[in-house]
Structures are given as structure tokens and as C-alpha cells.
XYZ file of C-alpha atoms in Angstrom:
124
model
C -21.699 9.228 -8.522
C -18.411 7.762 -6.897
C -15.241 10.727 -7.263
C -12.952 8.459 -5.773
C -11.204 5.910 -3.378
C -10.758 6.793 0.099
C -8.275 4.015 2.170
C -8.486 3.819 5.693
C -5.398 2.267 7.260
C -5.132 1.160 11.035
C -1.432 1.547 12.361
C -0.065 1.081 15.949
C 2.299 4.253 15.168
C -0.033 6.480 13.515
C 2.619 9.085 13.337
C 5.534 7.822 12.151
C 3.512 5.733 9.074
C 2.429 9.318 8.338
C 6.053 10.352 8.386
C 7.070 7.699 6.346
C 4.319 7.845 3.699
C 5.528 11.800 3.389
C 8.552 11.944 4.406
C 9.930 8.151 2.299
C 6.951 8.121 0.057
C 6.729 11.692 -0.711
C 2.730 11.671 -0.818
C 1.388 14.673 -0.995
C -0.931 15.374 1.879
C -3.851 18.011 2.931
C -3.920 18.328 6.228
C -7.758 18.530 7.577
C -6.931 19.499 11.562
C -4.895 18.546 14.274
C -1.724 17.213 12.157
C -4.877 14.608 10.691
C -2.930 14.059 7.459
C -4.902 12.630 4.271
C -2.345 11.219 1.260
C -2.582 11.922 -1.949
C -2.165 8.396 -3.888
C -0.723 7.277 -7.119
C -3.597 5.998 -9.879
C -5.389 2.610 -8.313
C -7.803 -0.016 -9.518
C -9.168 -3.000 -7.147
C -10.039 -7.001 -8.004
C -12.190 -8.624 -5.788
C -10.650 -11.834 -4.466
C -12.468 -14.905 -2.974
C -11.795 -15.527 1.087
C -9.041 -17.903 1.689
C -7.656 -18.975 4.999
C -5.009 -16.118 4.406
C -7.607 -13.262 4.250
C -8.645 -11.479 7.024
C -12.591 -11.494 7.984
C -14.870 -8.612 7.223
C -15.270 -6.451 10.449
C -18.706 -6.605 12.633
C -19.884 -3.603 9.952
C -19.478 -6.370 7.232
C -16.947 -3.745 5.263
C -14.854 -5.667 2.885
C -11.323 -6.967 4.403
C -8.470 -5.347 2.011
C -4.747 -5.560 1.676
C -3.196 -2.614 0.180
C -0.470 -2.977 -2.215
C 1.344 -0.495 -4.540
C 2.725 -1.083 -7.819
C 5.817 -0.176 -9.575
C 7.808 -0.578 -13.166
C 11.027 -2.115 -11.204
C 10.672 -3.710 -8.026
C 14.116 -4.232 -7.599
C 14.768 -0.608 -7.845
C 12.254 0.519 -5.846
C 13.977 -1.860 -2.880
C 16.731 -0.346 -3.696
C 15.699 3.282 -3.341
C 13.931 2.427 0.044
C 16.679 0.688 1.536
C 18.673 3.897 0.875
C 16.160 5.305 3.232
C 16.576 2.335 5.611
C 13.417 1.417 5.230
C 13.452 -2.693 5.054
C 11.582 -5.173 2.294
C 10.940 -8.710 2.375
C 11.737 -11.276 0.601
C 11.372 -10.993 -3.283
C 8.870 -13.537 -4.486
C 7.448 -14.129 -7.956
C 4.428 -15.126 -8.657
C 2.482 -15.770 -11.990
C 0.490 -11.751 -11.924
C 4.314 -10.609 -11.047
C 7.310 -10.094 -8.697
C 6.078 -9.159 -5.200
C 7.682 -7.909 -1.763
C 6.573 -5.861 1.602
C 7.803 -2.646 2.702
C 8.013 -3.098 6.553
C 6.559 0.256 8.007
C 8.076 2.207 11.024
C 5.002 0.468 13.120
C 5.990 -2.469 11.839
C 3.060 -3.425 9.869
C 3.292 -4.241 6.519
C 1.958 -2.662 2.948
C 2.374 -4.929 0.009
C 4.570 -3.764 -3.354
C 4.430 -5.111 -6.317
C 5.773 -4.915 -10.363
C 2.849 -6.596 -12.222
C 3.580 -9.121 -14.591
C -0.599 -8.362 -15.986
C -2.233 -5.441 -17.830
C -2.682 -2.704 -15.252
C -6.847 -1.157 -15.297
C -4.964 2.188 -14.870
C -3.445 2.117 -18.504
C -5.309 3.802 -20.787
């Protein structure tokens, strides 16, 4: 049986981005050796979207390409909390499914953040 999900994020500045997840987002970690941190994530849900012009191609092993989005219940308050820690976010974009921004990581990479308007699969 499947017991969980492990997401691999590739970074040009892994140490700085790890510190962001640990120190700014306050995600619980386990150190599996040599400073290699694995983060406990909040409950998750997944959706399959068709590949379009904005989607990445799957890698040579044919793994699915994916984007990481964190969910929040108040996007503007979450952005204010991030900005208080000197973390930049992109402009807020309203979509039919919710309000969206991107968090700019220390490496310059971005992670999606949105306040959904739709029912969540993680809710009972």
C-alpha cells in the first residue's frame, strides 16, 4: 500500500532553500545524515492536468513533471507574514479556482501559493 508522498525539489542553492523551509516556513525536519533534511509537509492533494505550453516535459525516465503549490486560507495574511521575514512574493493573480502568487526562494526558484475557492480533497 502507498503510505505517503515524497516530493523531490531540485535547487541551485539547496542549503539556502532548506533553511527557508526549516526557518521561515517552520516545517518539521528529520536529518537523514550529513545535513540532508527531509521535511514533513502539511496534508496534500494531487491533480492531473493536461500538458500545455506552460508545462514542463517529463524527464528521460518518463516521470511526471510537477509544480509545487502550498495552500493557505488567507493569501494576503500569508504574504504579509512572508514579507515580514523579507521573503518576496509575486503579484497576486485571481483565477476562477482561487487567488495565486509565487514565493521567491533564496535560490531564486519559485513555489506556488494559493488560497483555493474550490472544495479541498484534504477536508473530511
